[in-house]
């Protein structure tokens, strides 16, 4: 396994957080960038929870998380890190960047006292080496139709449509 000499750090500057978001979208094979400025993109990130991997001045990898809670069997709520936007530019894969990012992220999560980290992965097998595993394949729900009712508190009814940002 390759090891990285890239600088891994918590991103505090708006432009770096926005660059991390763009890096993630590029790593995911070209997800479109949002039509907004860097400050708006950075405002969506929880401060202090976005990591960036740098090659010189360029953000070449990212890993973020959000503060959350997870209810476990028995009803207890435990501190939880909701991991998101993990990606490395295709030009920098197989150099240990992802390993360095996730090791740093998991260390930071543990230091915060969060006992669980979860993510939804496009390639789940990548994350097994960091301790992640499949939580579920499917869920089945049954509803007793005699006890299930539609809400009657909605005003009117009609078609539903998706409204874009410009409308």
XYZ file of C-alpha atoms in Angstrom:
167
model
C 0.000 0.000 0.000
C 1.262 3.459 -0.869
C 1.615 6.019 1.880
C 0.833 9.647 1.448
C 2.948 12.647 2.214
C 0.033 14.929 1.428
C -1.017 17.453 4.053
C -4.284 16.427 5.769
C -5.981 19.178 7.748
C -9.273 20.542 9.016
C -10.571 23.099 6.542
C -11.436 26.488 8.000
C -11.362 28.765 4.966
C -14.486 29.153 2.868
C -12.585 28.616 -0.369
C -11.042 25.386 0.915
C -14.390 23.960 2.074
C -15.877 24.848 -1.322
C -12.864 23.269 -3.049
C -13.392 20.099 -0.998
C -17.027 19.956 -2.155
C -15.899 20.377 -5.770
C -13.221 17.704 -5.278
C -15.839 15.276 -3.970
C -18.141 15.937 -6.913
C -15.282 15.419 -9.368
C -14.232 12.212 -7.601
C -17.791 10.952 -8.015
C -17.293 11.142 -11.778
C -18.601 14.581 -12.432
C -21.597 15.241 -10.213
C -22.725 18.742 -11.184
C -21.563 21.636 -9.055
C -24.321 23.663 -7.402
C -25.110 26.995 -9.009
C -23.995 29.114 -6.051
C -20.927 30.840 -4.678
C -18.233 29.404 -2.387
C -19.744 30.978 0.747
C -23.088 29.248 0.152
C -21.426 25.885 -0.460
C -19.264 26.281 2.662
C -22.294 27.264 4.763
C -23.696 23.770 4.179
C -20.717 22.179 5.950
C -20.561 21.895 9.729
C -17.607 24.015 10.895
C -14.530 22.036 11.880
C -15.724 18.758 10.371
C -14.427 18.903 6.805
C -10.975 17.491 6.173
C -8.936 18.251 3.094
C -5.940 16.515 1.593
C -3.604 18.956 -0.109
C -1.076 18.513 -2.865
C 0.669 21.851 -2.621
C -2.166 24.388 -2.603
C -4.694 22.123 -4.346
C -7.388 20.211 -2.445
C -7.132 16.694 -3.875
C -9.228 14.777 -1.339
C -11.983 15.377 1.172
C -13.872 13.747 4.020
C -16.619 15.430 5.999
C -19.050 14.578 8.754
C -21.962 16.012 10.694
C -22.800 15.777 14.381
C -25.664 13.377 14.909
C -27.234 10.904 17.335
C -28.050 7.252 16.836
C -30.731 5.423 18.790
C -29.539 1.925 19.643
C -31.497 -1.112 20.850
C -32.938 -0.344 24.260
C -33.637 3.275 23.318
C -30.340 4.899 24.320
C -29.053 7.715 22.109
C -25.317 7.717 21.406
C -23.150 10.397 19.780
C -22.755 9.604 16.096
C -20.763 11.011 13.172
C -22.648 11.057 9.885
C -19.787 10.753 7.379
C -20.208 12.370 3.984
C -18.390 13.650 0.911
C -15.445 11.265 0.990
C -13.497 11.367 -2.245
C -10.085 11.666 -3.859
C -9.402 13.097 -7.293
C -8.734 10.415 -9.917
C -5.265 11.907 -10.433
C -4.334 11.074 -6.831
C -5.796 7.635 -6.202
C -3.667 4.694 -5.027
C -1.322 7.052 -3.147
C -2.680 6.555 0.385
C -4.720 9.758 0.384
C -8.011 8.065 1.278
C -6.330 6.057 4.038
C -4.770 9.192 5.517
C -8.077 11.088 5.357
C -10.138 8.346 6.979
C -7.581 7.574 9.687
C -7.493 11.251 10.607
C -11.278 11.512 10.439
C -11.849 8.452 12.636
C -9.318 9.794 15.138
C -11.124 13.139 15.249
C -14.492 11.369 15.645
C -13.194 9.320 18.578
C -11.678 12.434 20.173
C -15.125 14.081 20.053
C -16.577 11.128 21.963
C -18.710 9.970 19.065
C -18.980 6.196 19.374
C -20.413 5.443 15.937
C -19.577 6.628 12.421
C -21.792 5.742 9.490
C -21.863 6.434 5.781
C -23.620 5.440 2.599
C -20.952 4.256 0.234
C -20.974 3.947 -3.532
C -18.368 1.181 -3.165
C -18.869 -0.359 0.266
C -15.885 -2.719 -0.013
C -13.486 0.249 0.156
C -14.560 1.114 3.698
C -14.354 -2.364 5.251
C -10.655 -1.889 6.018
C -11.580 1.097 8.196
C -14.075 -0.886 10.273
C -17.252 -0.062 8.386
C -19.710 -2.822 7.600
C -23.109 -3.313 6.065
C -25.857 -2.338 8.506
C -28.756 -3.713 6.490
C -29.700 -5.005 3.069
C -33.415 -4.337 3.245
C -36.284 -3.575 5.585
C -39.828 -4.903 5.639
C -42.736 -3.088 7.206
C -46.278 -4.250 7.775
C -49.174 -1.907 8.391
C -52.504 -2.997 9.769
C -54.822 -1.237 7.326
C -57.596 -1.010 9.916
C -55.315 1.029 12.177
C -53.521 3.049 9.495
C -55.250 6.221 8.381
C -54.341 9.019 6.004
C -53.784 12.393 7.619
C -56.766 14.690 7.376
C -54.840 17.801 8.416
C -53.671 18.793 4.929
C -55.347 21.745 3.258
C -56.721 20.657 -0.093
C -55.198 18.202 -2.484
C -53.835 18.234 -5.966
C -50.857 17.364 -8.074
C -47.353 17.412 -6.695
C -44.584 19.009 -8.741
C -40.887 19.543 -8.281
C -40.029 23.241 -8.210
C -36.558 24.261 -9.331
C -34.450 26.919 -7.688
C -35.303 29.602 -10.262
C -39.071 29.373 -9.745
